[in-house]
Amino acid sequence: MKKYSFLTILALMILLLSTCSKMDDTYKEYLNYGQSKYPGKPVQVKVLPGYNRLILTWTNSADPKVTHAKVYWNNRADSVQVPIDPSIESVYIPFNNMPEGPYVFEIYTFDKEGNSSIKVEAIGRVYGDVYKSRLLSRPINDATVVNDSLNILWGSLSDTTIIGTEVKYIDNNDEPRLFFIDKSVLLSMTPDFSRGDIEYRTVYLPVNAIDTFYTDWVGMYVKGQRYPLPKDGWVATASSFDTRPGSSYRPPSNLIDNNPSTLWVNQISPQTYYPHWAAIDMGDVKSIEGFIVRQRPENVNPVKDIELYTSMDGVNWTFHMKYTLENRAGAEHYIDLPETTQARHIKLIALNDYGNSNNVALAEFGAYAR
């Protein structure tokens, strides 16, 4: 029994070795020579996108037999053949005048005998006018001038391909200036600017792109730093004022004396009640950008709600806004008008105060330009 089993096993082993030998003969060409007939394939293949163009690049293999490569795209409807110098490390193939859209490239290398490498695929895209039309400018939340510096508070965009924004203007010396503001900057400060027009555009650089993309230039006017209009020659009137003698004499002219410690107060005896108004004749027509109102230095019944008006003749008044003053002693308010206004007269009507009293008390009232 043991002898029979040994002979059987031996016969099976001989049969198996014979079969394997025949298989080796069948695939001998591939096993012994096939692998060596594949030229080295491209490695580290990349598609570098651009504006209506791209560059296909790869690192050459170490195979010195490679003589040329062939690249197919558009489902093999288009192709290009390029010579390969094995002594050069990288291959760069430019594709120009390409329609916008995605591309799939098939790459093969060949030796002088026509043997082909295995296929290598690379996927990329070409950017064009459609892509550019969808780019958004980085928003400006606020633009002001401080000490002849243009200060821009930038908003944010979620697009990670933004690298920054360009800003240009004519500076105080009538020289053109161009600044690049990195995307990481939230508050930019650029010099030699008092007021005027600026333009800005946002810069995009997609991953591995060979071209930089820009939004269209956007223009805006930036007003200058606020400066109070001089009060020389101004005349103030009011609905009433405190006529008691000494320190209690508090006429509306105290509103234009540039002294925050003196006040305009309404008539106390006999008592007058809200609303109280004060008006100022500036002597001639001025361009004003807003109003200046200053609370009294003591925290006693600060004025709360006011209305603001302008007039050309002191008779016909234009209402501009209702405004709530800050509940803080000595608070000075610069209250912007929606747009530049021509006026000779300005007027303030006090509606109430934080102390629910009958009396108004303000330190200064004026206007500013920019």
PDB file of C-alpha atoms in Angstrom, residues 29-186:
ATOM      1  CA  GLU A  29       8.760  34.561 -26.073  1.00  0.00           C
ATOM      2  CA  TYR A  30       6.916  36.650 -23.455  1.00  0.00           C
ATOM      3  CA  LEU A  31       8.577  35.208 -20.420  1.00  0.00           C
ATOM      4  CA  ASN A  32      12.113  35.554 -21.671  1.00  0.00           C
ATOM      5  CA  TYR A  33      11.947  38.614 -23.909  1.00  0.00           C
ATOM      6  CA  GLY A  34       8.543  40.330 -23.638  1.00  0.00           C
ATOM      7  CA  GLN A  35       9.268  42.512 -20.633  1.00  0.00           C
ATOM      8  CA  SER A  36      12.512  43.813 -22.090  1.00  0.00           C
ATOM      9  CA  LYS A  37      10.699  44.874 -25.282  1.00  0.00           C
ATOM     10  CA  TYR A  38       8.540  47.416 -23.439  1.00  0.00           C
ATOM     11  CA  PRO A  39      10.338  50.803 -23.610  1.00  0.00           C
ATOM     12  CA  GLY A  40      10.410  52.781 -20.388  1.00  0.00           C
ATOM     13  CA  LYS A  41       7.153  54.611 -19.829  1.00  0.00           C
ATOM     14  CA  PRO A  42       6.843  58.306 -18.801  1.00  0.00           C
ATOM     15  CA  VAL A  43       6.736  58.968 -15.064  1.00  0.00           C
ATOM     16  CA  GLN A  44       5.459  61.880 -12.946  1.00  0.00           C
ATOM     17  CA  VAL A  45       3.165  63.038 -15.750  1.00  0.00           C
ATOM     18  CA  LYS A  46       1.481  66.409 -15.209  1.00  0.00           C
ATOM     19  CA  VAL A  47      -0.877  68.677 -17.133  1.00  0.00           C
ATOM     20  CA  LEU A  48      -0.135  72.367 -16.524  1.00  0.00           C
ATOM     21  CA  PRO A  49      -3.265  74.355 -17.440  1.00  0.00           C
ATOM     22  CA  GLY A  50      -3.338  77.819 -18.960  1.00  0.00           C
ATOM     23  CA  TYR A  51      -5.482  80.293 -20.886  1.00  0.00           C
ATOM     24  CA  ASN A  52      -6.489  78.483 -24.106  1.00  0.00           C
ATOM     25  CA  ARG A  53      -3.320  76.439 -23.789  1.00  0.00           C
ATOM     26  CA  LEU A  54      -1.584  73.861 -21.623  1.00  0.00           C
ATOM     27  CA  ILE A  55       1.736  72.083 -21.217  1.00  0.00           C
ATOM     28  CA  LEU A  56       2.027  68.323 -20.933  1.00  0.00           C
ATOM     29  CA  THR A  57       5.173  67.319 -19.062  1.00  0.00           C
ATOM     30  CA  TRP A  58       6.766  64.210 -17.637  1.00  0.00           C
ATOM     31  CA  THR A  59      10.058  62.837 -16.386  1.00  0.00           C
ATOM     32  CA  ASN A  60      11.908  60.544 -18.776  1.00  0.00           C
ATOM     33  CA  SER A  61      12.438  56.946 -17.749  1.00  0.00           C
ATOM     34  CA  ALA A  62      15.972  55.595 -17.355  1.00  0.00           C
ATOM     35  CA  ASP A  63      15.544  53.526 -20.545  1.00  0.00           C
ATOM     36  CA  PRO A  64      18.158  54.721 -23.096  1.00  0.00           C
ATOM     37  CA  LYS A  65      16.364  52.910 -25.953  1.00  0.00           C
ATOM     38  CA  VAL A  66      13.433  55.380 -26.001  1.00  0.00           C
ATOM     39  CA  THR A  67      13.560  57.498 -29.168  1.00  0.00           C
ATOM     40  CA  HIS A  68      10.166  59.183 -29.398  1.00  0.00           C
ATOM     41  CA  ALA A  69       6.710  59.485 -27.873  1.00  0.00           C
ATOM     42  CA  LYS A  70       3.221  59.780 -29.239  1.00  0.00           C
ATOM     43  CA  VAL A  71       0.386  61.589 -27.476  1.00  0.00           C
ATOM     44  CA  TYR A  72      -3.308  61.121 -28.294  1.00  0.00           C
ATOM     45  CA  TRP A  73      -6.295  63.231 -27.154  1.00  0.00           C
ATOM     46  CA  ASN A  74      -9.925  63.905 -28.113  1.00  0.00           C
ATOM     47  CA  ASN A  75     -10.618  60.158 -28.133  1.00  0.00           C
ATOM     48  CA  ARG A  76      -7.590  59.676 -30.395  1.00  0.00           C
ATOM     49  CA  ALA A  77      -8.941  62.096 -32.997  1.00  0.00           C
ATOM     50  CA  ASP A  78      -5.825  64.230 -32.452  1.00  0.00           C
ATOM     51  CA  SER A  79      -2.240  63.210 -31.863  1.00  0.00           C
ATOM     52  CA  VAL A  80       1.321  64.490 -31.882  1.00  0.00           C
ATOM     53  CA  GLN A  81       4.664  62.712 -32.127  1.00  0.00           C
ATOM     54  CA  VAL A  82       7.732  64.163 -30.424  1.00  0.00           C
ATOM     55  CA  PRO A  83      11.372  63.051 -30.377  1.00  0.00           C
ATOM     56  CA  ILE A  84      12.826  62.038 -27.011  1.00  0.00           C
ATOM     57  CA  ASP A  85      16.412  62.649 -25.942  1.00  0.00           C
ATOM     58  CA  PRO A  86      17.080  60.175 -23.079  1.00  0.00           C
ATOM     59  CA  SER A  87      19.848  62.426 -21.779  1.00  0.00           C
ATOM     60  CA  ILE A  88      17.317  65.152 -20.976  1.00  0.00           C
ATOM     61  CA  GLU A  89      15.507  64.641 -17.690  1.00  0.00           C
ATOM     62  CA  SER A  90      12.077  66.145 -18.515  1.00  0.00           C
ATOM     63  CA  VAL A  91       9.830  66.507 -21.529  1.00  0.00           C
ATOM     64  CA  TYR A  92       7.642  69.584 -22.093  1.00  0.00           C
ATOM     65  CA  ILE A  93       5.050  69.583 -24.867  1.00  0.00           C
ATOM     66  CA  PRO A  94       3.113  72.846 -25.388  1.00  0.00           C
ATOM     67  CA  PHE A  95      -0.448  72.746 -26.691  1.00  0.00           C
ATOM     68  CA  ASN A  96      -1.619  76.149 -27.979  1.00  0.00           C
ATOM     69  CA  ASN A  97      -4.956  77.464 -29.263  1.00  0.00           C
ATOM     70  CA  MET A  98      -6.844  74.805 -27.350  1.00  0.00           C
ATOM     71  CA  PRO A  99     -10.613  75.100 -26.795  1.00  0.00           C
ATOM     72  CA  GLU A 100     -11.652  75.508 -23.180  1.00  0.00           C
ATOM     73  CA  GLY A 101     -12.562  72.304 -21.368  1.00  0.00           C
ATOM     74  CA  PRO A 102     -11.243  69.016 -19.912  1.00  0.00           C
ATOM     75  CA  TYR A 103      -8.763  66.759 -21.703  1.00  0.00           C
ATOM     76  CA  VAL A 104      -7.586  63.156 -21.379  1.00  0.00           C
ATOM     77  CA  PHE A 105      -4.164  62.397 -22.856  1.00  0.00           C
ATOM     78  CA  GLU A 106      -2.820  58.924 -23.749  1.00  0.00           C
ATOM     79  CA  ILE A 107       0.969  58.745 -23.877  1.00  0.00           C
ATOM     80  CA  TYR A 108       3.174  56.011 -25.373  1.00  0.00           C
ATOM     81  CA  THR A 109       6.940  55.900 -25.773  1.00  0.00           C
ATOM     82  CA  PHE A 110       8.738  53.944 -28.528  1.00  0.00           C
ATOM     83  CA  ASP A 111      12.175  52.611 -29.314  1.00  0.00           C
ATOM     84  CA  LYS A 112      13.776  52.615 -32.775  1.00  0.00           C
ATOM     85  CA  GLU A 113      12.327  49.195 -33.515  1.00  0.00           C
ATOM     86  CA  GLY A 114       8.791  50.488 -32.970  1.00  0.00           C
ATOM     87  CA  ASN A 115       8.169  48.740 -29.688  1.00  0.00           C
ATOM     88  CA  SER A 116       5.666  50.622 -27.546  1.00  0.00           C
ATOM     89  CA  SER A 117       5.499  51.233 -23.830  1.00  0.00           C
ATOM     90  CA  ILE A 118       2.365  50.563 -21.890  1.00  0.00           C
ATOM     91  CA  LYS A 119      -0.169  53.425 -21.964  1.00  0.00           C
ATOM     92  CA  VAL A 120       0.047  56.282 -19.481  1.00  0.00           C
ATOM     93  CA  GLU A 121      -2.961  58.591 -19.044  1.00  0.00           C
ATOM     94  CA  ALA A 122      -3.032  62.204 -17.862  1.00  0.00           C
ATOM     95  CA  ILE A 123      -6.100  64.307 -17.175  1.00  0.00           C
ATOM     96  CA  GLY A 124      -6.200  68.119 -17.207  1.00  0.00           C
ATOM     97  CA  ARG A 125      -8.097  71.128 -18.458  1.00  0.00           C
ATOM     98  CA  VAL A 126      -7.786  74.336 -20.415  1.00  0.00           C
ATOM     99  CA  TYR A 127      -9.165  77.610 -19.024  1.00  0.00           C
ATOM    100  CA  GLY A 128     -10.856  80.177 -21.209  1.00  0.00           C
ATOM    101  CA  ASP A 129     -13.323  83.044 -21.342  1.00  0.00           C
ATOM    102  CA  VAL A 130     -16.096  81.087 -19.613  1.00  0.00           C
ATOM    103  CA  TYR A 131     -13.828  80.456 -16.648  1.00  0.00           C
ATOM    104  CA  LYS A 132     -12.740  84.109 -16.561  1.00  0.00           C
ATOM    105  CA  SER A 133     -16.338  85.336 -16.686  1.00  0.00           C
ATOM    106  CA  ARG A 134     -17.130  83.455 -13.471  1.00  0.00           C
ATOM    107  CA  LEU A 135     -14.312  84.931 -11.408  1.00  0.00           C
ATOM    108  CA  LEU A 136     -15.393  87.281  -8.615  1.00  0.00           C
ATOM    109  CA  SER A 137     -13.599  90.350  -7.334  1.00  0.00           C
ATOM    110  CA  ARG A 138     -12.665  90.334  -3.677  1.00  0.00           C
ATOM    111  CA  PRO A 139     -15.157  92.658  -1.972  1.00  0.00           C
ATOM    112  CA  ILE A 140     -14.176  95.897  -0.254  1.00  0.00           C
ATOM    113  CA  ASN A 141     -16.008  96.343   3.042  1.00  0.00           C
ATOM    114  CA  ASP A 142     -14.730  99.877   3.609  1.00  0.00           C
ATOM    115  CA  ALA A 143     -12.248 102.298   2.057  1.00  0.00           C
ATOM    116  CA  THR A 144     -11.104 105.397   3.937  1.00  0.00           C
ATOM    117  CA  VAL A 145      -8.215 107.849   4.018  1.00  0.00           C
ATOM    118  CA  VAL A 146      -6.176 108.336   7.183  1.00  0.00           C
ATOM    119  CA  ASN A 147      -3.159 110.659   7.181  1.00  0.00           C
ATOM    120  CA  ASP A 148      -2.819 110.484   3.383  1.00  0.00           C
ATOM    121  CA  SER A 149      -2.944 106.686   3.443  1.00  0.00           C
ATOM    122  CA  LEU A 150      -5.555 104.662   1.569  1.00  0.00           C
ATOM    123  CA  ASN A 151      -6.917 102.139   4.074  1.00  0.00           C
ATOM    124  CA  ILE A 152      -8.990  99.294   2.630  1.00  0.00           C
ATOM    125  CA  LEU A 153     -10.833  96.772   4.770  1.00  0.00           C
ATOM    126  CA  TRP A 154     -11.151  93.685   2.602  1.00  0.00           C
ATOM    127  CA  GLY A 155     -13.905  91.108   2.594  1.00  0.00           C
ATOM    128  CA  SER A 156     -13.271  87.449   1.858  1.00  0.00           C
ATOM    129  CA  LEU A 157     -13.972  84.893  -0.866  1.00  0.00           C
ATOM    130  CA  SER A 158     -13.911  81.125  -0.426  1.00  0.00           C
ATOM    131  CA  ASP A 159     -12.066  80.401  -3.692  1.00  0.00           C
ATOM    132  CA  THR A 160      -8.681  78.948  -2.758  1.00  0.00           C
ATOM    133  CA  THR A 161      -7.144  79.850  -6.139  1.00  0.00           C
ATOM    134  CA  ILE A 162      -7.154  83.567  -5.268  1.00  0.00           C
ATOM    135  CA  ILE A 163      -3.644  84.826  -4.563  1.00  0.00           C
ATOM    136  CA  GLY A 164      -4.392  88.515  -4.049  1.00  0.00           C
ATOM    137  CA  THR A 165      -5.763  91.775  -5.435  1.00  0.00           C
ATOM    138  CA  GLU A 166      -4.173  94.594  -7.402  1.00  0.00           C
ATOM    139  CA  VAL A 167      -5.025  98.211  -6.545  1.00  0.00           C
ATOM    140  CA  LYS A 168      -4.045 101.198  -8.662  1.00  0.00           C
ATOM    141  CA  TYR A 169      -4.532 104.954  -8.387  1.00  0.00           C
ATOM    142  CA  ILE A 170      -2.885 108.303  -9.087  1.00  0.00           C
ATOM    143  CA  ASP A 171      -1.018 109.422  -5.982  1.00  0.00           C
ATOM    144  CA  ASN A 172      -0.669 112.902  -4.490  1.00  0.00           C
ATOM    145  CA  ASN A 173       2.269 113.606  -6.827  1.00  0.00           C
ATOM    146  CA  ASP A 174       0.200 112.730  -9.927  1.00  0.00           C
ATOM    147  CA  GLU A 175       2.174 109.506 -10.326  1.00  0.00           C
ATOM    148  CA  PRO A 176       0.477 106.181 -11.161  1.00  0.00           C
ATOM    149  CA  ARG A 177       0.815 103.589  -8.388  1.00  0.00           C
ATOM    150  CA  LEU A 178       0.090  99.848  -8.509  1.00  0.00           C
ATOM    151  CA  PHE A 179       0.022  97.672  -5.390  1.00  0.00           C
ATOM    152  CA  PHE A 180      -0.455  93.929  -4.940  1.00  0.00           C
ATOM    153  CA  ILE A 181      -2.418  93.029  -1.800  1.00  0.00           C
ATOM    154  CA  ASP A 182      -1.930  89.425  -0.702  1.00  0.00           C
ATOM    155  CA  LYS A 183      -5.096  87.436   0.020  1.00  0.00           C
ATOM    156  CA  SER A 184      -4.056  87.053   3.670  1.00  0.00           C
ATOM    157  CA  VAL A 185      -4.209  90.827   4.265  1.00  0.00           C
ATOM    158  CA  LEU A 186      -7.459  92.040   5.824  1.00  0.00           C
TER     159      LEU A 186
END
